[in-house]
Coordinates of C-alpha atoms in Angstrom, one line a residue:
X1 CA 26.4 56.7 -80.0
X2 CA 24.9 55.1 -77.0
X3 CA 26.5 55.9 -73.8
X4 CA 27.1 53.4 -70.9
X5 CA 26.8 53.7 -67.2
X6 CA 28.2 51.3 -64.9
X7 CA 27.2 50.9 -61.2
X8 CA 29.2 49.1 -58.3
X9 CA 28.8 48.5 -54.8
X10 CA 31.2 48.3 -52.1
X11 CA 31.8 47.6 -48.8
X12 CA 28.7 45.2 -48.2
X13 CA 25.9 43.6 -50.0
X14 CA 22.3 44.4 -50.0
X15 CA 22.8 48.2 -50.7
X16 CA 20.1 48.7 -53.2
X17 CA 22.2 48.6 -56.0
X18 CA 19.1 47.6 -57.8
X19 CA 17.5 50.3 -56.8
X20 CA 19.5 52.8 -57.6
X21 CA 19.9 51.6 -61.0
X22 CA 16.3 51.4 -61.6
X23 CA 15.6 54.9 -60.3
X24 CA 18.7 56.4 -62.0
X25 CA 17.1 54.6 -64.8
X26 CA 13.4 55.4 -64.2
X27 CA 14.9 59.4 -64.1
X28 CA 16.8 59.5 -67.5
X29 CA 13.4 58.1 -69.1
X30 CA 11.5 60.6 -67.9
X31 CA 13.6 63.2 -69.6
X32 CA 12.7 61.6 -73.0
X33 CA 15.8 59.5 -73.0
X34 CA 15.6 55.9 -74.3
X35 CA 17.3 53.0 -71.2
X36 CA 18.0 49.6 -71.8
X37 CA 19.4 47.5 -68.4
X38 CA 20.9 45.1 -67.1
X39 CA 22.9 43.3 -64.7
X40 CA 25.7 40.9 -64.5
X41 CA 25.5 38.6 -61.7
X42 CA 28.9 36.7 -60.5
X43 CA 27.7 33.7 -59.6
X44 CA 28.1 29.8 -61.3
X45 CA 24.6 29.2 -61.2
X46 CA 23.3 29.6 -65.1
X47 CA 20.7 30.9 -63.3
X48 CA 19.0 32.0 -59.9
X49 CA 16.6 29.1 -60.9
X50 CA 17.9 26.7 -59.4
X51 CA 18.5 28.7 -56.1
X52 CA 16.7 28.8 -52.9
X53 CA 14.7 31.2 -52.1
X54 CA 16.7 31.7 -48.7
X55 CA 19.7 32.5 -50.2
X56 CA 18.7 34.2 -53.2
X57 CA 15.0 35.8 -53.0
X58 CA 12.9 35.6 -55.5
X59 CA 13.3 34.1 -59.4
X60 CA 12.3 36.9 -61.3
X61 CA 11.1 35.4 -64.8
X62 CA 10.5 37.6 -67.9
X63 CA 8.3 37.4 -71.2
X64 CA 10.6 35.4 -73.1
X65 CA 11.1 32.6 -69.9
X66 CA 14.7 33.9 -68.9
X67 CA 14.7 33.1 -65.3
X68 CA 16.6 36.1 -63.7
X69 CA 17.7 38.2 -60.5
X70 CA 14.8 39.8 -58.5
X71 CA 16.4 43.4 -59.2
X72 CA 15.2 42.8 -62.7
X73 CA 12.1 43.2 -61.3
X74 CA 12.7 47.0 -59.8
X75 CA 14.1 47.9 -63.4
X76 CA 10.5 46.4 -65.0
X77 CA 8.7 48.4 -62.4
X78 CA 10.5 51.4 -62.1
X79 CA 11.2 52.0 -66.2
X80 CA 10.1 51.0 -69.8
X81 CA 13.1 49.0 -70.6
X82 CA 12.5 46.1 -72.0
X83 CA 14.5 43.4 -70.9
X84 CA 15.0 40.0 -72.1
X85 CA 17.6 37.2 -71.9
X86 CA 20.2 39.9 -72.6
X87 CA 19.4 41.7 -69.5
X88 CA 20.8 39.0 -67.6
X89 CA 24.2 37.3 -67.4
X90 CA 25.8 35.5 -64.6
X91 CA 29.7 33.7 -64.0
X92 CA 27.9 30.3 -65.6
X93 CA 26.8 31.5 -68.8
X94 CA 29.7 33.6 -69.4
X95 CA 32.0 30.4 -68.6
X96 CA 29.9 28.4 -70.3
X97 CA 29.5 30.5 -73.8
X98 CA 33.3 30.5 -73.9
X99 CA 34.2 26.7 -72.8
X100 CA 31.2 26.4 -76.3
X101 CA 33.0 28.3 -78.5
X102 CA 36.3 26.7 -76.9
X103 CA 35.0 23.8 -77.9
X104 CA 33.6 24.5 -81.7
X105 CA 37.0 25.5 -82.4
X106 CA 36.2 29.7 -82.3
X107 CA 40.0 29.6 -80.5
X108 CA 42.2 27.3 -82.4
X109 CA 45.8 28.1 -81.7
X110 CA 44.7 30.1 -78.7
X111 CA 45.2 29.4 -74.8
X112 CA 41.8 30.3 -73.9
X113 CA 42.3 32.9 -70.6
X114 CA 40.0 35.0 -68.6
X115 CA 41.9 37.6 -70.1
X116 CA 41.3 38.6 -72.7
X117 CA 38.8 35.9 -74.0
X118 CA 35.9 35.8 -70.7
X119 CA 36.6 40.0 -70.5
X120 CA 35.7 40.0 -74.0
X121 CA 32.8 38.0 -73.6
X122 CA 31.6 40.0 -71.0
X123 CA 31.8 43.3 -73.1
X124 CA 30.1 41.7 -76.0
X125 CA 27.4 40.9 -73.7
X126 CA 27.4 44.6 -72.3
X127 CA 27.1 45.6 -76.4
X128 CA 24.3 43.6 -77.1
X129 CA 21.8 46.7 -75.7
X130 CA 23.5 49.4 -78.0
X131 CA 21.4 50.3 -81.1
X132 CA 20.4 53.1 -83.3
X133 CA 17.9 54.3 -80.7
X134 CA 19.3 53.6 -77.4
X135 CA 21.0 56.3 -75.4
X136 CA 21.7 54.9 -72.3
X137 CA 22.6 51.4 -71.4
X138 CA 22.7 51.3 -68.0
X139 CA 24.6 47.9 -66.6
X140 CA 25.3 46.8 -62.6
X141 CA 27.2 44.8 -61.6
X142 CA 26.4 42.3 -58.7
X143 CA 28.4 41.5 -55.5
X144 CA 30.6 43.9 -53.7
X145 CA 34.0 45.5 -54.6
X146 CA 36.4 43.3 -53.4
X147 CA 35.2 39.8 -53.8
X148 CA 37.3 37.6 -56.0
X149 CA 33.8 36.4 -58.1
X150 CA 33.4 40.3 -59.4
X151 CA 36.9 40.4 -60.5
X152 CA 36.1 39.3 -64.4
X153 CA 33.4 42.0 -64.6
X154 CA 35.1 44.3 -63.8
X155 CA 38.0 44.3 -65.5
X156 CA 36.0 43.8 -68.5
X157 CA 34.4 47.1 -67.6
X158 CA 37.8 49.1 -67.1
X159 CA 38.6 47.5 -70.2
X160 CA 35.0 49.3 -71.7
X161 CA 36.0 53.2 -72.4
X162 CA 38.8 52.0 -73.9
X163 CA 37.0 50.5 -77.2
X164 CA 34.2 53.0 -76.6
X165 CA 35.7 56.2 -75.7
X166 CA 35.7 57.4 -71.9
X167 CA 33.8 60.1 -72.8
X168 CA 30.7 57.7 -73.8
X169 CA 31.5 55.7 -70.3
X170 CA 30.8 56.9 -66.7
X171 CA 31.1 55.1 -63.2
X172 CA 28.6 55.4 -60.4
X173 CA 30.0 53.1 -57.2
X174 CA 27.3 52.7 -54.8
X175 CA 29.0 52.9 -51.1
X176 CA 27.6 52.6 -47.1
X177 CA 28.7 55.2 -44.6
X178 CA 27.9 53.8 -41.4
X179 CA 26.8 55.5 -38.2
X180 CA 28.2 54.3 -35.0
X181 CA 26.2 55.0 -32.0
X182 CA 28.4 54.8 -29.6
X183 CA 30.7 57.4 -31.2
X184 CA 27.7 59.2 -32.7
X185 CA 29.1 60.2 -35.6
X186 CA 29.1 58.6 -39.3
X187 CA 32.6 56.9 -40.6
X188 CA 34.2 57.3 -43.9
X189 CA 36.5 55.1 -44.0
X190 CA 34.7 51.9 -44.9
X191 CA 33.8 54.0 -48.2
X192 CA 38.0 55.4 -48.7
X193 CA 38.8 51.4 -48.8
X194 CA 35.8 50.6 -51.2
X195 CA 36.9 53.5 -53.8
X196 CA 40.6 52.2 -52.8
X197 CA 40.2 49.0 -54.1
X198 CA 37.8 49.7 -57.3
X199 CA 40.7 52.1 -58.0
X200 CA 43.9 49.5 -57.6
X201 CA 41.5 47.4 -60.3
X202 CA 41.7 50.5 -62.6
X203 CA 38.5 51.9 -62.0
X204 CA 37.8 56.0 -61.0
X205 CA 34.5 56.1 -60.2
X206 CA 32.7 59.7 -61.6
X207 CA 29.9 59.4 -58.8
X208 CA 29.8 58.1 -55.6
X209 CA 26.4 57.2 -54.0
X210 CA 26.7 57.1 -49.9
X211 CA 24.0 55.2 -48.4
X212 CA 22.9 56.2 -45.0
X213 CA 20.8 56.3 -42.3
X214 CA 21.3 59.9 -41.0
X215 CA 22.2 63.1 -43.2
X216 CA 25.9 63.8 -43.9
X217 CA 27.2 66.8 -43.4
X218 CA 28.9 68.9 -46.0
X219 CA 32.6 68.6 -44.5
X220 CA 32.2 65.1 -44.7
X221 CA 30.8 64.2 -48.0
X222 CA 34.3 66.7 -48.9
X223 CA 36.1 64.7 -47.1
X224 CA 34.9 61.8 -49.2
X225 CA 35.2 63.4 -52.3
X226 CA 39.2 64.2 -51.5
X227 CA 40.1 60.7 -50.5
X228 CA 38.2 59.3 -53.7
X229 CA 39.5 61.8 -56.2
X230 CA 36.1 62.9 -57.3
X231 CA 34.1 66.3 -57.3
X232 CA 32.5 67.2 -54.4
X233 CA 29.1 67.6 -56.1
X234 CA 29.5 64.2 -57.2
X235 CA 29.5 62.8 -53.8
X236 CA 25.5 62.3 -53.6
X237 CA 23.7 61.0 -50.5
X238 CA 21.2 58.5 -50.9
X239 CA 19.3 58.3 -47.2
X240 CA 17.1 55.5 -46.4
X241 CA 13.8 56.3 -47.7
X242 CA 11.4 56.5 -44.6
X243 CA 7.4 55.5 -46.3
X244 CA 9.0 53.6 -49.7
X245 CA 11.1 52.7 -52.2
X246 CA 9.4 54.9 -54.4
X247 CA 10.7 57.7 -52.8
X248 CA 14.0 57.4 -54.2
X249 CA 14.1 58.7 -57.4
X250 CA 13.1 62.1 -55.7
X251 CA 15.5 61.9 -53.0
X252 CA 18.1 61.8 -56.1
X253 CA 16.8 64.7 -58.3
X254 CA 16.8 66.5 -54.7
X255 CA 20.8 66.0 -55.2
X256 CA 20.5 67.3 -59.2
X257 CA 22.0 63.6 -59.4
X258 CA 20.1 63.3 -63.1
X259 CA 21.2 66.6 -64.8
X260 CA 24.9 65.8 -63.2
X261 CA 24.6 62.6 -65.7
X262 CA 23.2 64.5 -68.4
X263 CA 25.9 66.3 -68.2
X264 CA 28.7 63.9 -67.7
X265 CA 27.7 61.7 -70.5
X266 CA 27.1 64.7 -73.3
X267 CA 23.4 64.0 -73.5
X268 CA 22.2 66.8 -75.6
X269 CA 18.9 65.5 -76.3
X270 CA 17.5 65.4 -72.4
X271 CA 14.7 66.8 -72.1
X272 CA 13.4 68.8 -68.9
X273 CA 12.5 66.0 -65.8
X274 CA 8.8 65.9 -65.6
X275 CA 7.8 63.6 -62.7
X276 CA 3.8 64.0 -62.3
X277 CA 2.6 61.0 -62.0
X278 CA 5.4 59.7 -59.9
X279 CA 5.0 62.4 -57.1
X280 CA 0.7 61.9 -57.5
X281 CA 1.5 58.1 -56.5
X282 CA 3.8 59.1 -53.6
X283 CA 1.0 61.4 -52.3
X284 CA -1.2 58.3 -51.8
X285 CA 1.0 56.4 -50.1
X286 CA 1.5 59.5 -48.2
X287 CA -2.3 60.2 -47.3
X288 CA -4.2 57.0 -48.0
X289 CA -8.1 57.2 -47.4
X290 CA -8.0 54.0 -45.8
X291 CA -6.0 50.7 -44.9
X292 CA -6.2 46.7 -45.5
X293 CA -4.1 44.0 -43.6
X294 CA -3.4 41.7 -46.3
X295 CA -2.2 37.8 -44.5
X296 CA 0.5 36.0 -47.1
X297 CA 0.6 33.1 -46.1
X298 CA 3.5 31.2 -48.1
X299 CA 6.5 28.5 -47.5
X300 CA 8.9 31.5 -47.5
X301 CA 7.4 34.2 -45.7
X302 CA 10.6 34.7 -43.2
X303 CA 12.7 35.9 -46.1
X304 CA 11.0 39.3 -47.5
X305 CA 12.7 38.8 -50.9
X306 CA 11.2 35.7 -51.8
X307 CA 8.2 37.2 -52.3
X308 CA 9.3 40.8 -53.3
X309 CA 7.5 40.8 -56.1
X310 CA 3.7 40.2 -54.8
X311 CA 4.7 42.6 -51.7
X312 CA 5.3 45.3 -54.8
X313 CA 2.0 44.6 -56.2
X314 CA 0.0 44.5 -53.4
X315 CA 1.2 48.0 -52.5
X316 CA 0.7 49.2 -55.9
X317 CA -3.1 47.8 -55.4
X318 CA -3.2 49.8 -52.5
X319 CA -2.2 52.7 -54.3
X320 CA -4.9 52.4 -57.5
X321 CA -7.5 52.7 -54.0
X322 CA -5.6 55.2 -52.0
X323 CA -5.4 52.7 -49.3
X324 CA -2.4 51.4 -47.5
X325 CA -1.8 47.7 -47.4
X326 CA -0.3 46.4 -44.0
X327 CA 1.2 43.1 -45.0
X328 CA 0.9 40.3 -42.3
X329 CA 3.8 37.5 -43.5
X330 CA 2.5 34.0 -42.4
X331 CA 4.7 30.9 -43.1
X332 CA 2.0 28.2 -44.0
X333 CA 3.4 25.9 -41.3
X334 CA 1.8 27.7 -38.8
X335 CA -1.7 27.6 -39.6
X336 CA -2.0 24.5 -37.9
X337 CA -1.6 26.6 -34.6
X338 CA -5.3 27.7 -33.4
X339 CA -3.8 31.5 -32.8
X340 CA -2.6 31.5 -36.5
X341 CA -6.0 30.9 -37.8
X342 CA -7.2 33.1 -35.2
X343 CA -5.3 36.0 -36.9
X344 CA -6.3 34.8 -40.6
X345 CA -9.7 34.6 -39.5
X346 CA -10.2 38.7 -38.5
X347 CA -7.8 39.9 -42.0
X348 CA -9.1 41.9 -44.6
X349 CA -7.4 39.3 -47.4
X350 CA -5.6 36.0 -48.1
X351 CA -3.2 35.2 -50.5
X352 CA -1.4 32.4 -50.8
X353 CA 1.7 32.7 -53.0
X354 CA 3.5 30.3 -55.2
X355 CA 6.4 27.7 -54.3
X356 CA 7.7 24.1 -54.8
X357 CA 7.9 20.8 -52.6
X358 CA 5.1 19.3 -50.2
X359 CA 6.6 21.2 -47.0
X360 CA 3.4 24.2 -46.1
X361 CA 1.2 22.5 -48.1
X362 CA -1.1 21.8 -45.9
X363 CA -1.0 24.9 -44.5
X364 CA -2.0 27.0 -47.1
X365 CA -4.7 24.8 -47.8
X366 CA -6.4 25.4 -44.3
X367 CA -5.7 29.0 -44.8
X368 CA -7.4 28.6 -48.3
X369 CA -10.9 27.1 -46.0
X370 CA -10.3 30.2 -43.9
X371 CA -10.9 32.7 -46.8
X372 CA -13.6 30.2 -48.6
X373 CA -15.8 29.7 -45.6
X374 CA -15.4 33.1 -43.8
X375 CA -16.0 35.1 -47.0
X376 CA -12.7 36.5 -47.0
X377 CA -11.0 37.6 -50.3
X378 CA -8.8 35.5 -51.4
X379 CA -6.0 35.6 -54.2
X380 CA -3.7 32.2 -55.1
X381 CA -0.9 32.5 -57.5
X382 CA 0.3 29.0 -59.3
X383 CA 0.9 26.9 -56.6
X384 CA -1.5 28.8 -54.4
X385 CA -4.0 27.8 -57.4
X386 CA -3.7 24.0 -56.7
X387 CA -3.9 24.9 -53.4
X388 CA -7.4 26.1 -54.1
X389 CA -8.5 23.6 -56.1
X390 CA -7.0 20.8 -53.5
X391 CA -9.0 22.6 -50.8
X392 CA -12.0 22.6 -52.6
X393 CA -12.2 18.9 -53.9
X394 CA -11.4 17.7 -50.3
X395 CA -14.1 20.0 -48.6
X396 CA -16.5 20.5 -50.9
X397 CA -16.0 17.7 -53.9
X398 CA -15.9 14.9 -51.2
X399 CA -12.5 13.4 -52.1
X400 CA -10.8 13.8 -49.0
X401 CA -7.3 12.6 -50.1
X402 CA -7.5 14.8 -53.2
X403 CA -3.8 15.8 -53.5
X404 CA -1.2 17.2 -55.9
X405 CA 1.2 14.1 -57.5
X406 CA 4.5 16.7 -56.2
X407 CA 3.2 16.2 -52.3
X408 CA 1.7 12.6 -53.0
X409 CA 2.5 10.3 -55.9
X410 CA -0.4 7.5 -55.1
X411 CA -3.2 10.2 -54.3
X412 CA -6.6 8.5 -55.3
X413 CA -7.3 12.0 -56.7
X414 CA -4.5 13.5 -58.3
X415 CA -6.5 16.7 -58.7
X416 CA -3.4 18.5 -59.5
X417 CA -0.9 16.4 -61.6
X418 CA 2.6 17.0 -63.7
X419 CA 2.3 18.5 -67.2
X420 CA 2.2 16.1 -69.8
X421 CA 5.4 18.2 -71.4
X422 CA 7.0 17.9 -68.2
X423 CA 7.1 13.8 -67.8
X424 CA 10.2 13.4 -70.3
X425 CA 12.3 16.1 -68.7
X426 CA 15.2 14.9 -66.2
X427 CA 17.3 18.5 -66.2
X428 CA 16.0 21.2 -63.3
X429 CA 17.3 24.3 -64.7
X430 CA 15.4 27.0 -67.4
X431 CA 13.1 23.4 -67.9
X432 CA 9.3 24.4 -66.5
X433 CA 6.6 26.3 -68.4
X434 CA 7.8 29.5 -68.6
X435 CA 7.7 33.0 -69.9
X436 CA 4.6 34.6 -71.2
X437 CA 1.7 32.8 -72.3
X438 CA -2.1 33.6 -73.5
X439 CA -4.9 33.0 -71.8
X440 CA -8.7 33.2 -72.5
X441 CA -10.7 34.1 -70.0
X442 CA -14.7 33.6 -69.3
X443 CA -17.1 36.4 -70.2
X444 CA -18.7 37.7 -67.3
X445 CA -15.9 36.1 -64.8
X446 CA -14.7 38.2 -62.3
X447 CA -11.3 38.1 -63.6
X448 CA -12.3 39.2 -67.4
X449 CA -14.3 42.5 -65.3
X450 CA -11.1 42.9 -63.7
X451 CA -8.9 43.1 -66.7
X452 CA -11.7 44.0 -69.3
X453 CA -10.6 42.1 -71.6
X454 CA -11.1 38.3 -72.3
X455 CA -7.7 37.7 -74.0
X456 CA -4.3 38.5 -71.9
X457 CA -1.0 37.5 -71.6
X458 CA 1.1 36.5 -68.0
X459 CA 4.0 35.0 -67.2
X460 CA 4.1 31.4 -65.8
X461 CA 6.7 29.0 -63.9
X462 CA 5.5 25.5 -63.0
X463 CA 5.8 22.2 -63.7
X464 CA 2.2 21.1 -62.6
X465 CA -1.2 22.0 -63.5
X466 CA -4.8 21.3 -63.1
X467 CA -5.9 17.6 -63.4
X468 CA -7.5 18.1 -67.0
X469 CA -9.6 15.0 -66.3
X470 CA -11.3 16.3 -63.5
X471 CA -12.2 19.4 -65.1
X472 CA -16.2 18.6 -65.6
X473 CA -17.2 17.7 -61.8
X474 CA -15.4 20.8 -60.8
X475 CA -17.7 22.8 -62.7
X476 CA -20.6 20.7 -61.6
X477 CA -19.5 21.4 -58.0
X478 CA -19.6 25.0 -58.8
X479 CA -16.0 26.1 -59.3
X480 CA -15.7 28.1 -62.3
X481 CA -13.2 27.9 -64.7
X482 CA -12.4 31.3 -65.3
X483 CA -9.6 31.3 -67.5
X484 CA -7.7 28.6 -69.9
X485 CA -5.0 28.2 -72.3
X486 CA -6.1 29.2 -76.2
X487 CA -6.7 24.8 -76.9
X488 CA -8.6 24.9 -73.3
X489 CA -6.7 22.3 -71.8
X490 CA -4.4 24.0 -69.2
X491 CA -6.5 25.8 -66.4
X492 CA -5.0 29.2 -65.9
X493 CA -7.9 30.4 -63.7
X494 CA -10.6 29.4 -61.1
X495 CA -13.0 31.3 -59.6
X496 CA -16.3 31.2 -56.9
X497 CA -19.5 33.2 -57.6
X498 CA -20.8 33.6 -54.1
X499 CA -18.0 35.0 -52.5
X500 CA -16.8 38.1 -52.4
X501 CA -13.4 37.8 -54.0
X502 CA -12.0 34.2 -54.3
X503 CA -9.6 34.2 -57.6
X504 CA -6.8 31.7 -57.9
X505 CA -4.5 31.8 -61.1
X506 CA -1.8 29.4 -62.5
X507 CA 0.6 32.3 -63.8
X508 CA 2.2 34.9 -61.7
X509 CA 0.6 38.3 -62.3
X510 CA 3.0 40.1 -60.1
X511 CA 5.5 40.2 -62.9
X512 CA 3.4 42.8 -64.8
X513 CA 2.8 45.1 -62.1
X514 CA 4.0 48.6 -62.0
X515 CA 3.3 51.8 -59.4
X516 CA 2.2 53.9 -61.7
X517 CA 0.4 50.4 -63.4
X518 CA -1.1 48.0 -60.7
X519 CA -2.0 45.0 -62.1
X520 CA -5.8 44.6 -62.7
X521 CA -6.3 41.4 -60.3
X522 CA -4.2 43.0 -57.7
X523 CA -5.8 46.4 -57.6
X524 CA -9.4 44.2 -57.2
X525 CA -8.0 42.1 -54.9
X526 CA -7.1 45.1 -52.7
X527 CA -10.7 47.2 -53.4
X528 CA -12.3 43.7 -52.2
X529 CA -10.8 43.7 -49.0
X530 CA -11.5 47.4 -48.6
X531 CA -14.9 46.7 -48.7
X532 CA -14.5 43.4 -46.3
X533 CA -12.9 45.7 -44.2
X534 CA -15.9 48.1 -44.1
X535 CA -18.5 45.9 -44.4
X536 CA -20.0 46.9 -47.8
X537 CA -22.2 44.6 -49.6
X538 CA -21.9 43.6 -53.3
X539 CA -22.7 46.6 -55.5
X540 CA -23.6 48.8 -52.2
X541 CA -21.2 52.4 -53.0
X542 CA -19.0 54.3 -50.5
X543 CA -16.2 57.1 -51.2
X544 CA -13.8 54.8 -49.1
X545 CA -14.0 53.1 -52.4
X546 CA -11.3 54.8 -54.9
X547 CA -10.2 52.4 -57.6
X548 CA -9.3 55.7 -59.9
X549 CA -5.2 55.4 -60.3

């Protein structure tokens, strides 16, 4: 039968819930155990879509176009799991499958209540990940203990042992215990209340995870485990990691926090915890043979998360070349200022990162002229892309009010224009190109040498693409069309031969990378600006060089 895990958080937001899932996850894989995950998010919103940046991070989007929470994106890079529209529920759809089956008729003769019809929906949703060869489903729960929002989830999960049996259920409640520095000593009580109040909802938790930022003693991780009614050695601290997130996993096996599962949950068929390849990655970030300083220069580069997923991929490129990547955050705006492009100018790479509306814009594309004419490597993802191919038809093309039809409507030389599938559609939500999509890319292109292979498959979000029309005196003014969509009429990728690295894609290869997996275009990206760095010439060798992960 499969078992179920269910993780909370309490006492504030931002904890690492994610995290912790993904690791706890990432652990019970690597004893031969098979994970599915998932989180259930307590917001209205259908989807984080819709959401800005600012206030949510990034929109991470899966194969099948589900447009999801950013910590789906440490589950996809931590574990195996695959995840899919399933993996993903928030307040709206929930509401909103109900009020549709409401409406059909599913409850005739019914008051349709939050108890027990949205509970139930909620635990049918939690099902959907059991099967035949799934042992774990592990599910978290978003927000913080105490917020009215979270209250549906979980009561549905209190209501969960009770169809499944308690002993196929356990809880983990992820918890801060705060150092004051004026008393000099870490407080308890924040986590007491949390546990408190999970337990007035009808919730024991099994484990409790204490975040911190200095080590906790032994008397007080008792003391903890009296007040909260649990074991002491299932109090576990989780410190903050010092060089990466990566380091998690090991500072939980350090606390035997996998085998306590194991054990909690009857599963038999674990297998010894082999971690090889997870500690050889950890030793290069620990000893990398060189370093980069990578400038991304975005719309959103004051909030870390909204681009969470590139600053994941450019440190797992730095990790394919032993090298570690020193990321300098620009917001686009600024390039305008003379000591902005001052700094872009003496960086080892540029790349400009995706985003929507006309505000940057012009940024980017002056950071863009920086890379192109200073020989700097440069990476664009989607709207980073048009960016590219703006810049170039401006500065190169001779249409100087070349333009995108999102920043300017009555550009003499929409160069960049709305799809043709998008023209019809008045709805914003789950309504772009999205999900995973082939491409074919150009034999002998810098991209297909970087993936070797001329046929892959990424994951796209946009509404506007590459002028179609314009393609031909592109190609006579030397950009190279690198990669296109199977009937070659969506430009997925552009390239220039005489540079050192200058690739610009629509999709968002991010998505697919993994530590122990860097993506191919970001592990090239980041050997290109080691060798910018060092001043190595094309096909001139050095053992600074180490593109062997």
């Amino acid at each position: 039968m499969t078992k179920h895990l269910f993780i909370t958080g309490g006492v504030v937001s931002s904890l690492g819930k994610g995290l912790t899932s993904a690791s706890i996850g990432m652990l019970l894989e690597n004893r031969g155990l098979s994970v599915r995950m998932q989180k259930l998010d307590p917001y209205i919103n259908v989807d984080p879509g819709t959401m800005s940046p600012y206030q949510h991070g990034e929109v991470y989007v899966l194969d099948d176009g589900s447009e999801t929470d950013l910590d789906l994106g440490h589950y996809e890079r931590f574990t195996h799991s695959p995840l899919s529209r399933d993996s993903n529920w928030t307040t709206g759809q929930i509401y909103k499958s109900v009020i549709d089956k409401e409406r059909a008729g599913c409850y005739l003769g019914q008051t349709v209540q939050v108890i027990p019809h949205i509970t139930n929906e909620i635990k049918d949703c939690i099902k959907k990940l059991e099967g035949p060869d799934v042992d774990v489903v592990i599910t978290e729960i978003g927000g913080t203990v105490g917020d009215i929002e979270s209250l549906p989830f979980l009561e549905a999960i209190r209501q969960f042992p009770l169809d499944v049996g308690r002993e196929n259920c356990a809880f983990i409640h992820l918890t801060l215990v705060p150092y004051l520095k004026a008393a000099r000593e870490l407080k308890t009580k924040p986590t007491q209340h949390s546990v408190g109040q999970l337990r007035e909802i009808g919730i024991q938790p099994d484990f409790i995870v204490c975040r911190t930022e200095q080590p906790i003693s032994a008397a007080e991780l008792g003391k903890i485990a009296l007040f909260c009614n649990v074991p002491e050695k299932h109090v576990v601290e989780e410190r903050d990691a010092d060089l990466s997130i990566y380091e998690v996993p090991i500072t939980l096996v350090e606390r035997n926090f996998d085998q306590m599962i194991v054990e909690k949950l009857g599963l038999s068929q674990a297998k010894p915890l082999d971690l090889t390849k997870w500690r050889e990655l950890l030793m290069r970030l620990r000893h990398p043979k060189t370093e980069v300083t990578i400038a991304v220069v975005g719309k959103y580069a004051n909030h870390k998360d909204a681009y969470k997923s590139i600053y994941e991929a450019l440190d797992h490129g730095g990790i394919a070349n032993s090298a570690n990547v020193r990321v300098l955050r620009i917001e686009s705006e600024t390039v305008v200022r003379e000591e902005t492009r001052a700094l872009l100018e003496k960086v080892d790479g540029i790349l400009v990162p995706g985003g929507f509306g006309d505000r940057g814009v012009e940024g980017k594309i002056d950071a863009i002229e920086i890379a192109r004419t200073h020989g700097i490597p440069f990476f664009g993802i989607c709207l980073g892309m048009q960016c590219a191919v703006i810049e170039y038809a401006r500065n190169v093309m001779g249409l100087p009010e070349a333009n995108t039809t999102e920043c300017d409507k009555d550009t003499p030389d929409p160069v960049v224009c709305l799809m043709d599938s998008q023209r019809s559609i008045v709805d914003k939500g789950g309504t772009m190109r999205l999900g995973s999509q082939t491409t074919y890319l150009l034999a002998g292109s810098r991209s297909a040498g970087a993936y070797r292979s001329l046929e892959v498959q990424e994951r796209h979000r946009h509404r506007y693409e590459f002028n179609y029309e314009y393609r031909d005196r592109f190609i006579d003014a030397g950009l190279i069309i690198a990669g296109a969509s199977p009937d070659g009429k969506l430009v997925e990728v552009v390239e220039l031969e005489e540079h050192p690295w200058f690739v610009a894609v629509q999709y968002h290869p991010e998505f697919k990378s993994k530590p122990t997996v860097p993506h191919p275009l970001f592990r090239g990206f980041i050997t290109a600006a080691i060798r910018h760095r060092h001043g190595l010439k094309p096909g001139e060798e050095s053992a600074i060089v180490n593109d062997d992960f």
